[in-house]
PDB file of C-alpha atoms in Angstrom:
ATOM      1  CA  MET C   1      33.388 -95.364 119.773  1.00 49.00           C
ATOM      2  CA  LYS C   2      36.023 -92.737 120.447  1.00 55.00           C
ATOM      3  CA  LYS C   3      37.819 -92.670 123.770  1.00 62.00           C
ATOM      4  CA  GLN C   4      35.750 -90.926 126.438  1.00 73.00           C
ATOM      5  CA  LYS C   5      37.187 -88.365 128.806  1.00 82.00           C
ATOM      6  CA  LEU C   6      36.896 -88.743 132.540  1.00 91.00           C
ATOM      7  CA  THR C   7      34.851 -86.020 134.182  1.00 93.00           C
ATOM      8  CA  ALA C   8      33.415 -85.182 137.604  1.00 94.00           C
ATOM      9  CA  LEU C   9      29.639 -85.165 138.024  1.00 95.00           C
ATOM     10  CA  LYS C  10      27.632 -83.833 140.933  1.00 95.00           C
ATOM     11  CA  ILE C  11      25.681 -86.535 142.749  1.00 95.00           C
ATOM     12  CA  ALA C  12      22.681 -84.202 142.721  1.00 95.00           C
ATOM     13  CA  ASP C  13      22.671 -84.444 138.897  1.00 95.00           C
ATOM     14  CA  LEU C  14      22.624 -88.256 138.843  1.00 96.00           C
ATOM     15  CA  ARG C  15      19.532 -90.437 138.594  1.00 95.00           C
ATOM     16  CA  PRO C  16      18.956 -94.220 138.387  1.00 93.00           C
ATOM     17  CA  PHE C  17      18.621 -95.698 134.915  1.00 95.00           C
ATOM     18  CA  PRO C  18      14.896 -96.228 134.140  1.00 92.00           C
ATOM     19  CA  GLY C  19      13.836 -99.830 134.729  1.00 91.00           C
ATOM     20  CA  ASN C  20      17.178-100.884 136.234  1.00 92.00           C
ATOM     21  CA  PRO C  21      16.530-104.530 137.235  1.00 92.00           C
ATOM     22  CA  PHE C  22      19.306-104.581 139.849  1.00 92.00           C
ATOM     23  CA  HIS C  23      18.144-103.602 143.328  1.00 89.00           C
ATOM     24  CA  LEU C  24      20.120-101.233 145.527  1.00 89.00           C
ATOM     25  CA  VAL C  25      20.374-102.841 148.965  1.00 86.00           C
ATOM     26  CA  GLU C  26      21.608-100.679 151.819  1.00 85.00           C
ATOM     27  CA  ASP C  27      23.460-103.389 153.695  1.00 86.00           C
ATOM     28  CA  GLU C  28      26.643-103.666 155.717  1.00 89.00           C
ATOM     29  CA  LYS C  29      28.782-103.938 152.577  1.00 88.00           C
ATOM     30  CA  LEU C  30      27.381-100.654 151.280  1.00 90.00           C
ATOM     31  CA  MET C  31      28.271 -98.952 154.563  1.00 93.00           C
ATOM     32  CA  GLU C  32      31.795-100.377 154.352  1.00 92.00           C
ATOM     33  CA  LEU C  33      32.086 -99.034 150.804  1.00 91.00           C
ATOM     34  CA  SER C  34      30.884 -95.650 152.025  1.00 93.00           C
ATOM     35  CA  GLU C  35      33.540 -95.571 154.742  1.00 94.00           C
ATOM     36  CA  SER C  36      36.196 -96.539 152.186  1.00 93.00           C
ATOM     37  CA  ILE C  37      35.132 -93.744 149.841  1.00 92.00           C
ATOM     38  CA  LYS C  38      35.145 -91.279 152.717  1.00 90.00           C
ATOM     39  CA  GLU C  39      38.714 -92.236 153.606  1.00 90.00           C
ATOM     40  CA  PHE C  40      40.332 -93.012 150.255  1.00 90.00           C
ATOM     41  CA  GLY C  41      37.989 -91.596 147.608  1.00 88.00           C
ATOM     42  CA  MET C  42      36.360 -93.493 144.736  1.00 89.00           C
ATOM     43  CA  ALA C  43      38.825 -95.697 142.859  1.00 83.00           C
ATOM     44  CA  ALA C  44      36.690 -96.600 139.807  1.00 89.00           C
ATOM     45  CA  PRO C  45      34.584 -94.090 137.844  1.00 94.00           C
ATOM     46  CA  ILE C  46      30.923 -94.777 137.173  1.00 95.00           C
ATOM     47  CA  LEU C  47      29.362 -95.064 133.704  1.00 95.00           C
ATOM     48  CA  THR C  48      26.564 -92.670 132.770  1.00 96.00           C
ATOM     49  CA  ARG C  49      24.737 -91.190 129.812  1.00 95.00           C
ATOM     50  CA  SER C  50      22.964 -87.873 129.416  1.00 94.00           C
ATOM     51  CA  ALA C  51      19.277 -88.105 130.341  1.00 92.00           C
ATOM     52  CA  GLU C  52      17.028 -87.977 127.286  1.00 86.00           C
ATOM     53  CA  ASP C  53      15.130 -84.979 128.691  1.00 85.00           C
ATOM     54  CA  GLY C  54      18.426 -83.144 129.147  1.00 84.00           C
ATOM     55  CA  ASP C  55      18.061 -82.997 132.921  1.00 87.00           C
ATOM     56  CA  GLY C  56      21.110 -84.612 134.483  1.00 93.00           C
ATOM     57  CA  TYR C  57      22.648 -88.035 133.883  1.00 96.00           C
ATOM     58  CA  GLU C  58      21.445 -91.626 134.119  1.00 96.00           C
ATOM     59  CA  VAL C  59      23.693 -94.108 135.933  1.00 96.00           C
ATOM     60  CA  ILE C  60      24.456 -97.149 133.788  1.00 95.00           C
ATOM     61  CA  ALA C  61      27.027 -98.796 136.054  1.00 93.00           C
ATOM     62  CA  GLY C  62      27.914 -97.769 139.593  1.00 92.00           C
ATOM     63  CA  GLN C  63      24.617 -97.076 141.357  1.00 93.00           C
ATOM     64  CA  ARG C  64      25.942 -98.623 144.596  1.00 92.00           C
ATOM     65  CA  ARG C  65      29.026 -96.412 144.433  1.00 94.00           C
ATOM     66  CA  VAL C  66      26.823 -93.370 143.906  1.00 95.00           C
ATOM     67  CA  ARG C  67      24.761 -94.174 147.000  1.00 94.00           C
ATOM     68  CA  ALA C  68      27.861 -94.993 149.045  1.00 94.00           C
ATOM     69  CA  ALA C  69      29.453 -91.685 148.038  1.00 94.00           C
ATOM     70  CA  GLU C  70      26.246 -89.868 148.911  1.00 94.00           C
ATOM     71  CA  LEU C  71      26.246 -91.478 152.376  1.00 94.00           C
ATOM     72  CA  ALA C  72      29.891 -90.448 152.749  1.00 93.00           C
ATOM     73  CA  GLY C  73      28.953 -86.826 152.157  1.00 93.00           C
ATOM     74  CA  VAL C  74      30.736 -86.610 148.789  1.00 93.00           C
ATOM     75  CA  GLU C  75      29.280 -84.060 146.370  1.00 93.00           C
ATOM     76  CA  SER C  76      31.006 -85.023 143.089  1.00 94.00           C
ATOM     77  CA  ILE C  77      32.348 -88.334 141.764  1.00 94.00           C
ATOM     78  CA  PRO C  78      34.435 -89.407 138.726  1.00 95.00           C
ATOM     79  CA  ALA C  79      32.400 -90.574 135.752  1.00 95.00           C
ATOM     80  CA  PHE C  80      32.383 -91.339 132.063  1.00 95.00           C
ATOM     81  CA  VAL C  81      29.479 -89.884 130.078  1.00 95.00           C
ATOM     82  CA  LEU C  82      28.892 -92.327 127.203  1.00 94.00           C
ATOM     83  CA  PRO C  83      27.080 -91.365 123.960  1.00 93.00           C
ATOM     84  CA  LEU C  84      24.612 -94.260 124.115  1.00 93.00           C
ATOM     85  CA  ASP C  85      21.026 -94.522 122.923  1.00 92.00           C
ATOM     86  CA  HIS C  86      18.540 -96.266 125.212  1.00 92.00           C
ATOM     87  CA  ASP C  87      19.036 -99.780 123.842  1.00 92.00           C
ATOM     88  CA  ARG C  88      22.838 -99.619 123.865  1.00 92.00           C
ATOM     89  CA  ALA C  89      22.634 -98.259 127.410  1.00 93.00           C
ATOM     90  CA  VAL C  90      20.448-101.221 128.446  1.00 93.00           C
ATOM     91  CA  ILE C  91      22.931-103.706 126.997  1.00 91.00           C
ATOM     92  CA  THR C  92      25.860-101.954 128.702  1.00 92.00           C
ATOM     93  CA  LEU C  93      23.982-101.788 132.017  1.00 93.00           C
ATOM     94  CA  VAL C  94      23.185-105.501 131.990  1.00 92.00           C
ATOM     95  CA  ASP C  95      26.677-106.564 130.885  1.00 89.00           C
ATOM     96  CA  SER C  96      28.273-104.345 133.558  1.00 88.00           C
ATOM     97  CA  ASN C  97      26.153-105.687 136.434  1.00 86.00           C
ATOM     98  CA  ILE C  98      25.225-109.294 135.635  1.00 84.00           C
ATOM     99  CA  GLN C  99      28.456-110.759 137.058  1.00 79.00           C
ATOM    100  CA  ARG C 100      27.907-109.178 140.474  1.00 76.00           C
ATOM    101  CA  GLU C 101      27.790-111.434 143.507  1.00 69.00           C
ATOM    102  CA  SER C 102      24.460-112.317 145.108  1.00 79.00           C
ATOM    103  CA  ILE C 103      22.161-111.520 142.182  1.00 88.00           C
ATOM    104  CA  LEU C 104      18.579-112.555 142.852  1.00 93.00           C
ATOM    105  CA  PRO C 105      16.762-114.771 140.321  1.00 94.00           C
ATOM    106  CA  SER C 106      14.305-111.916 139.675  1.00 95.00           C
ATOM    107  CA  GLU C 107      17.158-109.495 138.923  1.00 94.00           C
ATOM    108  CA  ARG C 108      18.725-111.957 136.496  1.00 93.00           C
ATOM    109  CA  ALA C 109      15.336-112.637 134.895  1.00 94.00           C
ATOM    110  CA  PHE C 110      14.528-109.010 134.147  1.00 95.00           C
ATOM    111  CA  ALA C 111      18.137-108.313 133.111  1.00 92.00           C
ATOM    112  CA  TYR C 112      18.065-111.137 130.541  1.00 91.00           C
ATOM    113  CA  LYS C 113      14.714-109.902 129.234  1.00 93.00           C
ATOM    114  CA  MET C 114      15.844-106.280 129.011  1.00 92.00           C
ATOM    115  CA  LYS C 115      18.961-107.184 127.038  1.00 90.00           C
ATOM    116  CA  LEU C 116      17.131-109.570 124.710  1.00 88.00           C
ATOM    117  CA  ASP C 117      14.432-106.968 123.965  1.00 88.00           C
ATOM    118  CA  ALA C 118      17.050-104.266 123.407  1.00 88.00           C
ATOM    119  CA  MET C 119      19.025-106.451 120.993  1.00 85.00           C
ATOM    120  CA  LYS C 120      15.876-107.248 119.022  1.00 83.00           C
ATOM    121  CA  ARG C 121      15.027-103.552 118.733  1.00 81.00           C
ATOM    122  CA  GLN C 122      18.566-102.884 117.552  1.00 73.00           C
ATOM    123  CA  GLY C 123      18.015-105.120 114.569  1.00 68.00           C
ATOM    124  CA  TYR C 124      19.206-108.545 115.667  1.00 57.00           C
ATOM    125  CA  ARG C 125      17.013-111.016 113.834  1.00 46.00           C
ATOM    126  CA  THR C 126      14.867-113.347 115.899  1.00 44.00           C
ATOM    127  CA  ASP C 127      14.732-115.987 113.173  1.00 44.00           C
ATOM    128  CA  LEU C 128      17.677-118.274 112.512  1.00 36.00           C
ATOM    129  CA  THR C 129      20.568-116.519 110.771  1.00 38.00           C
ATOM    130  CA  SER C 130      23.840-117.862 109.430  1.00 37.00           C
ATOM    131  CA  ASN C 131      27.276-116.479 110.138  1.00 42.00           C
ATOM    132  CA  GLN C 132      30.280-116.771 107.874  1.00 37.00           C
ATOM    133  CA  VAL C 133      31.088-120.333 108.887  1.00 35.00           C
ATOM    134  CA  GLY C 134      27.533-121.563 108.511  1.00 34.00           C
ATOM    135  CA  ALA C 135      26.540-121.874 112.177  1.00 37.00           C
ATOM    136  CA  LYS C 136      23.031-120.798 113.061  1.00 39.00           C
ATOM    137  CA  LEU C 137      22.180-118.673 116.059  1.00 48.00           C
ATOM    138  CA  GLN C 138      19.171-116.742 117.312  1.00 64.00           C
ATOM    139  CA  THR C 139      19.249-113.524 119.302  1.00 65.00           C
ATOM    140  CA  ASP C 140      18.557-115.422 122.534  1.00 65.00           C
ATOM    141  CA  GLY C 141      21.499-117.669 121.647  1.00 66.00           C
ATOM    142  CA  ILE C 142      23.756-114.622 121.347  1.00 63.00           C
ATOM    143  CA  VAL C 143      22.547-113.403 124.746  1.00 64.00           C
ATOM    144  CA  ALA C 144      23.166-116.838 126.244  1.00 60.00           C
ATOM    145  CA  GLN C 145      26.698-116.995 124.847  1.00 60.00           C
ATOM    146  CA  GLY C 146      27.458-113.555 126.272  1.00 61.00           C
ATOM    147  CA  PHE C 147      26.445-114.696 129.758  1.00 62.00           C
ATOM    148  CA  GLY C 148      28.107-118.094 129.503  1.00 65.00           C
ATOM    149  CA  VAL C 149      24.824-120.002 129.905  1.00 70.00           C
ATOM    150  CA  GLY C 150      22.571-122.052 127.660  1.00 77.00           C
ATOM    151  CA  ARG C 151      19.555-120.803 125.728  1.00 82.00           C
ATOM    152  CA  THR C 152      17.302-122.947 127.895  1.00 86.00           C
ATOM    153  CA  THR C 153      18.599-121.154 130.983  1.00 87.00           C
ATOM    154  CA  VAL C 154      17.932-117.749 129.421  1.00 87.00           C
ATOM    155  CA  HIS C 155      14.373-118.777 128.477  1.00 90.00           C
ATOM    156  CA  ARG C 156      13.745-120.254 131.917  1.00 93.00           C
ATOM    157  CA  PHE C 157      14.803-117.074 133.710  1.00 94.00           C
ATOM    158  CA  ILE C 158      12.859-114.810 131.356  1.00 93.00           C
ATOM    159  CA  ARG C 159       9.726-116.864 132.064  1.00 96.00           C
ATOM    160  CA  LEU C 160      10.029-115.802 135.719  1.00 97.00           C
ATOM    161  CA  THR C 161       9.117-112.233 134.706  1.00 96.00           C
ATOM    162  CA  GLU C 162       5.572-113.529 134.090  1.00 97.00           C
ATOM    163  CA  LEU C 163       5.107-114.517 137.747  1.00 97.00           C
ATOM    164  CA  ILE C 164       3.040-112.353 140.073  1.00 97.00           C
ATOM    165  CA  PRO C 165       5.266-110.474 142.573  1.00 96.00           C
ATOM    166  CA  GLN C 166       4.409-112.657 145.576  1.00 96.00           C
ATOM    167  CA  ILE C 167       5.373-115.903 143.825  1.00 97.00           C
ATOM    168  CA  LEU C 168       8.467-114.321 142.276  1.00 97.00           C
ATOM    169  CA  GLN C 169       9.545-113.321 145.788  1.00 96.00           C
ATOM    170  CA  MET C 170       9.240-116.976 146.831  1.00 96.00           C
ATOM    171  CA  VAL C 171      11.668-117.831 144.020  1.00 96.00           C
ATOM    172  CA  ASP C 172      14.061-115.131 145.257  1.00 95.00           C
ATOM    173  CA  GLU C 173      13.846-116.555 148.772  1.00 93.00           C
ATOM    174  CA  GLY C 174      14.579-120.082 147.558  1.00 93.00           C
ATOM    175  CA  ARG C 175      11.180-121.402 148.629  1.00 94.00           C
ATOM    176  CA  ILE C 176      10.368-122.235 144.994  1.00 96.00           C
ATOM    177  CA  ALA C 177      13.134-123.444 142.666  1.00 95.00           C
ATOM    178  CA  ILE C 178      13.838-121.798 139.303  1.00 95.00           C
ATOM    179  CA  THR C 179      12.457-124.598 137.115  1.00 96.00           C
ATOM    180  CA  PRO C 180       9.115-125.034 138.945  1.00 97.00           C
ATOM    181  CA  GLY C 181       8.841-121.237 138.991  1.00 97.00           C
ATOM    182  CA  ALA C 182       9.239-121.115 135.223  1.00 97.00           C
ATOM    183  CA  GLU C 183       6.496-123.738 134.819  1.00 97.00           C
ATOM    184  CA  LEU C 184       4.158-121.771 137.110  1.00 98.00           C
ATOM    185  CA  SER C 185       4.697-118.665 134.974  1.00 97.00           C
ATOM    186  CA  PHE C 186       2.436-120.209 132.310  1.00 97.00           C
ATOM    187  CA  LEU C 187      -0.529-119.980 134.698  1.00 98.00           C
ATOM    188  CA  THR C 188      -2.816-116.981 134.275  1.00 97.00           C
ATOM    189  CA  ARG C 189      -2.558-114.243 136.889  1.00 97.00           C
ATOM    190  CA  GLU C 190      -5.871-115.359 138.390  1.00 97.00           C
ATOM    191  CA  GLU C 191      -4.624-118.939 138.607  1.00 97.00           C
ATOM    192  CA  GLN C 192      -1.405-117.745 140.208  1.00 97.00           C
ATOM    193  CA  GLN C 193      -3.412-115.780 142.769  1.00 97.00           C
ATOM    194  CA  ASN C 194      -5.436-118.912 143.563  1.00 96.00           C
ATOM    195  CA  LEU C 195      -2.207-120.888 143.885  1.00 97.00           C
ATOM    196  CA  LEU C 196      -0.787-118.246 146.222  1.00 96.00           C
ATOM    197  CA  ILE C 197      -3.852-118.490 148.467  1.00 95.00           C
ATOM    198  CA  THR C 198      -3.486-122.269 148.569  1.00 94.00           C
ATOM    199  CA  MET C 199       0.247-122.148 149.277  1.00 95.00           C
ATOM    200  CA  GLU C 200      -0.304-119.759 152.164  1.00 93.00           C
ATOM    201  CA  SER C 201      -3.182-121.748 153.671  1.00 90.00           C
ATOM    202  CA  GLU C 202      -1.433-125.112 153.337  1.00 90.00           C
ATOM    203  CA  GLU C 203       2.090-123.800 154.053  1.00 90.00           C
ATOM    204  CA  ALA C 204       3.387-125.688 151.039  1.00 92.00           C
ATOM    205  CA  THR C 205       5.060-124.943 147.715  1.00 95.00           C
ATOM    206  CA  PRO C 206       4.757-127.034 144.538  1.00 95.00           C
ATOM    207  CA  SER C 207       7.316-129.527 143.315  1.00 95.00           C
ATOM    208  CA  LEU C 208       8.385-129.541 139.667  1.00 95.00           C
ATOM    209  CA  ALA C 209       5.945-132.369 138.897  1.00 95.00           C
ATOM    210  CA  GLN C 210       3.078-130.488 140.551  1.00 96.00           C
ATOM    211  CA  ALA C 211       3.968-127.279 138.707  1.00 97.00           C
ATOM    212  CA  GLN C 212       4.015-129.148 135.389  1.00 97.00           C
ATOM    213  CA  ARG C 213       0.607-130.696 136.104  1.00 97.00           C
ATOM    214  CA  MET C 214      -0.882-127.299 136.922  1.00 97.00           C
ATOM    215  CA  LYS C 215       0.600-125.842 133.738  1.00 97.00           C
ATOM    216  CA  LYS C 216      -1.001-128.636 131.683  1.00 97.00           C
ATOM    217  CA  LEU C 217      -4.404-128.139 133.341  1.00 97.00           C
ATOM    218  CA  SER C 218      -4.111-124.379 132.798  1.00 97.00           C
ATOM    219  CA  GLN C 219      -3.458-124.872 129.084  1.00 96.00           C
ATOM    220  CA  GLU C 220      -6.527-127.114 128.950  1.00 97.00           C
ATOM    221  CA  GLY C 221      -8.623-124.492 130.768  1.00 96.00           C
ATOM    222  CA  ARG C 222      -9.264-126.842 133.708  1.00 96.00           C
ATOM    223  CA  LEU C 223      -7.133-125.321 136.485  1.00 96.00           C
ATOM    224  CA  ASP C 224      -9.696-124.024 138.967  1.00 95.00           C
ATOM    225  CA  MET C 225      -9.259-123.576 142.714  1.00 94.00           C
ATOM    226  CA  ASP C 226     -10.404-127.153 143.430  1.00 94.00           C
ATOM    227  CA  ALA C 227      -7.788-128.576 141.063  1.00 95.00           C
ATOM    228  CA  ILE C 228      -5.033-126.443 142.609  1.00 96.00           C
ATOM    229  CA  PHE C 229      -6.074-127.477 146.125  1.00 94.00           C
ATOM    230  CA  SER C 230      -6.188-131.153 145.138  1.00 94.00           C
ATOM    231  CA  ILE C 231      -2.675-131.039 143.684  1.00 95.00           C
ATOM    232  CA  MET C 232      -1.172-129.042 146.546  1.00 94.00           C
ATOM    233  CA  THR C 233      -2.625-131.245 149.284  1.00 90.00           C
ATOM    234  CA  GLU C 234      -1.825-134.624 147.772  1.00 84.00           C
ATOM    235  CA  GLU C 235       0.540-136.848 149.718  1.00 68.00           C
ATOM    236  CA  LYS C 236       3.796-137.392 147.845  1.00 59.00           C
ATOM    237  CA  GLY C 237       5.226-140.884 147.618  1.00 50.00           C
ATOM    238  CA  ASN C 238       8.468-139.876 149.317  1.00 47.00           C
ATOM    239  CA  GLN C 239       6.846-137.446 151.719  1.00 48.00           C
ATOM    240  CA  LYS C 240       8.257-137.443 155.228  1.00 49.00           C
ATOM    241  CA  GLU C 241       6.996-135.811 158.378  1.00 50.00           C
ATOM    242  CA  THR C 242       8.364-132.264 158.510  1.00 58.00           C
ATOM    243  CA  VAL C 243       8.515-129.316 160.879  1.00 63.00           C
ATOM    244  CA  LYS C 244       7.785-125.954 159.260  1.00 63.00           C
ATOM    245  CA  ILE C 245       9.029-122.643 160.649  1.00 70.00           C
ATOM    246  CA  GLY C 246       7.997-119.387 158.977  1.00 66.00           C
ATOM    247  CA  MET C 247      10.768-117.264 157.434  1.00 65.00           C
ATOM    248  CA  ASP C 248       9.573-114.251 159.433  1.00 66.00           C
ATOM    249  CA  LYS C 249      10.455-116.097 162.656  1.00 71.00           C
ATOM    250  CA  LEU C 250      13.968-116.991 161.496  1.00 76.00           C
ATOM    251  CA  LYS C 251      15.155-113.866 159.676  1.00 71.00           C
ATOM    252  CA  LYS C 252      15.952-111.913 162.847  1.00 76.00           C
ATOM    253  CA  TYR C 253      18.566-114.546 163.791  1.00 81.00           C
ATOM    254  CA  PHE C 254      20.462-114.369 160.475  1.00 80.00           C
ATOM    255  CA  SER C 255      22.216-111.679 158.451  1.00 78.00           C
ATOM    256  CA  THR C 256      20.638-110.207 155.339  1.00 71.00           C
ATOM    257  CA  GLY C 257      21.051-112.429 152.286  1.00 68.00           C
ATOM    258  CA  THR C 258      21.178-115.748 154.168  1.00 74.00           C
ATOM    259  CA  THR C 259      19.348-118.355 152.088  1.00 69.00           C
ATOM    260  CA  PRO C 260      16.811-120.803 153.599  1.00 69.00           C
ATOM    261  CA  GLN C 261      19.240-123.682 152.967  1.00 68.00           C
ATOM    262  CA  GLN C 262      22.005-121.857 154.854  1.00 75.00           C
ATOM    263  CA  MET C 263      19.575-121.247 157.729  1.00 78.00           C
ATOM    264  CA  VAL C 264      18.724-124.949 157.899  1.00 77.00           C
ATOM    265  CA  GLU C 265      22.407-125.924 157.885  1.00 77.00           C
ATOM    266  CA  ALA C 266      23.213-123.432 160.667  1.00 82.00           C
ATOM    267  CA  ILE C 267      20.316-124.683 162.815  1.00 86.00           C
ATOM    268  CA  ILE C 268      21.392-128.318 162.341  1.00 84.00           C
ATOM    269  CA  ARG C 269      24.968-127.451 163.376  1.00 83.00           C
ATOM    270  CA  LEU C 270      23.710-125.732 166.530  1.00 87.00           C
ATOM    271  CA  LEU C 271      21.490-128.715 167.406  1.00 87.00           C
ATOM    272  CA  GLU C 272      24.357-131.147 166.836  1.00 83.00           C
ATOM    273  CA  ARG C 273      26.634-129.142 169.141  1.00 83.00           C
ATOM    274  CA  GLU C 274      23.924-129.019 171.815  1.00 82.00           C
ATOM    275  CA  LEU C 275      23.362-132.779 171.481  1.00 79.00           C
ATOM    276  CA  GLN C 276      27.086-133.427 171.861  1.00 78.00           C
ATOM    277  CA  ARG C 277      27.244-131.234 174.986  1.00 79.00           C
ATOM    278  CA  LYS C 278      24.307-133.174 176.459  1.00 76.00           C
ATOM    279  CA  ARG C 279      26.029-136.504 175.762  1.00 76.00           C
ATOM    280  CA  ASN C 280      29.217-135.228 177.393  1.00 72.00           C
ATOM    281  CA  ARG C 281      27.294-134.178 180.519  1.00 73.00           C
ATOM    282  CA  ASP C 282      25.434-137.504 180.686  1.00 68.00           C
ATOM    283  CA  SER C 283      28.677-139.480 180.407  1.00 67.00           C
ATOM    284  CA  ARG C 284      30.257-137.855 183.462  1.00 61.00           C
TER     285      ARG C 284
END
């Protein structure tokens, strides 16, 4: 590819790339970026391509910078317009964004899937192929190598794209771990809906073992509502008495992006400090 010239594009002519799996969150960091752009300008140009309908440009990398510049009242920003077809644009988009901080499991899942599908359409073979030194690698193996993860990890994340939105959100929130989530993705949508109803009524989420059992029953055509309820309400061997507090009650006390585990740790620290203060008072 020949060297591309830097140009200035009007924000009004920019649009998000279709199907971009990375969410634009208008948080405190975005506002800080906006203030920085207002004061110092934009340091790094964005990557774009011409829209296929000829109307404007699609943003491949830099959607947050575009929004921050827009909030700063900037009309034009520096950009490269790359001569990419749709599949090459998808691959570039994923590679440019996947190393960002704080990527949700759902974002990573759809990003892996988008890149894998794009590479297959570009002609990468999905059967085993040999390179010059005799090693064998599939397309998903190439994707995994590019991201520095194993093929199993890529497959596990891609399975999450088969979850219904409500259960996928639970994975994003850390209420369901990645591996159990991948197992639950093999349930039909109706079975997942039944599981969701049970999880909400019982205020419980499945362990890996429970998810695997439900997957097996689903494959055997025996996972009805009664079976789901039986599995979700069974007493685990290592089960301890717990106190459950809904996420909606806790979120207002924590900043955006705080994980459930971080919330628990913060609450424990506060309780420990309060206990220590009480002991100090009692010892006087």
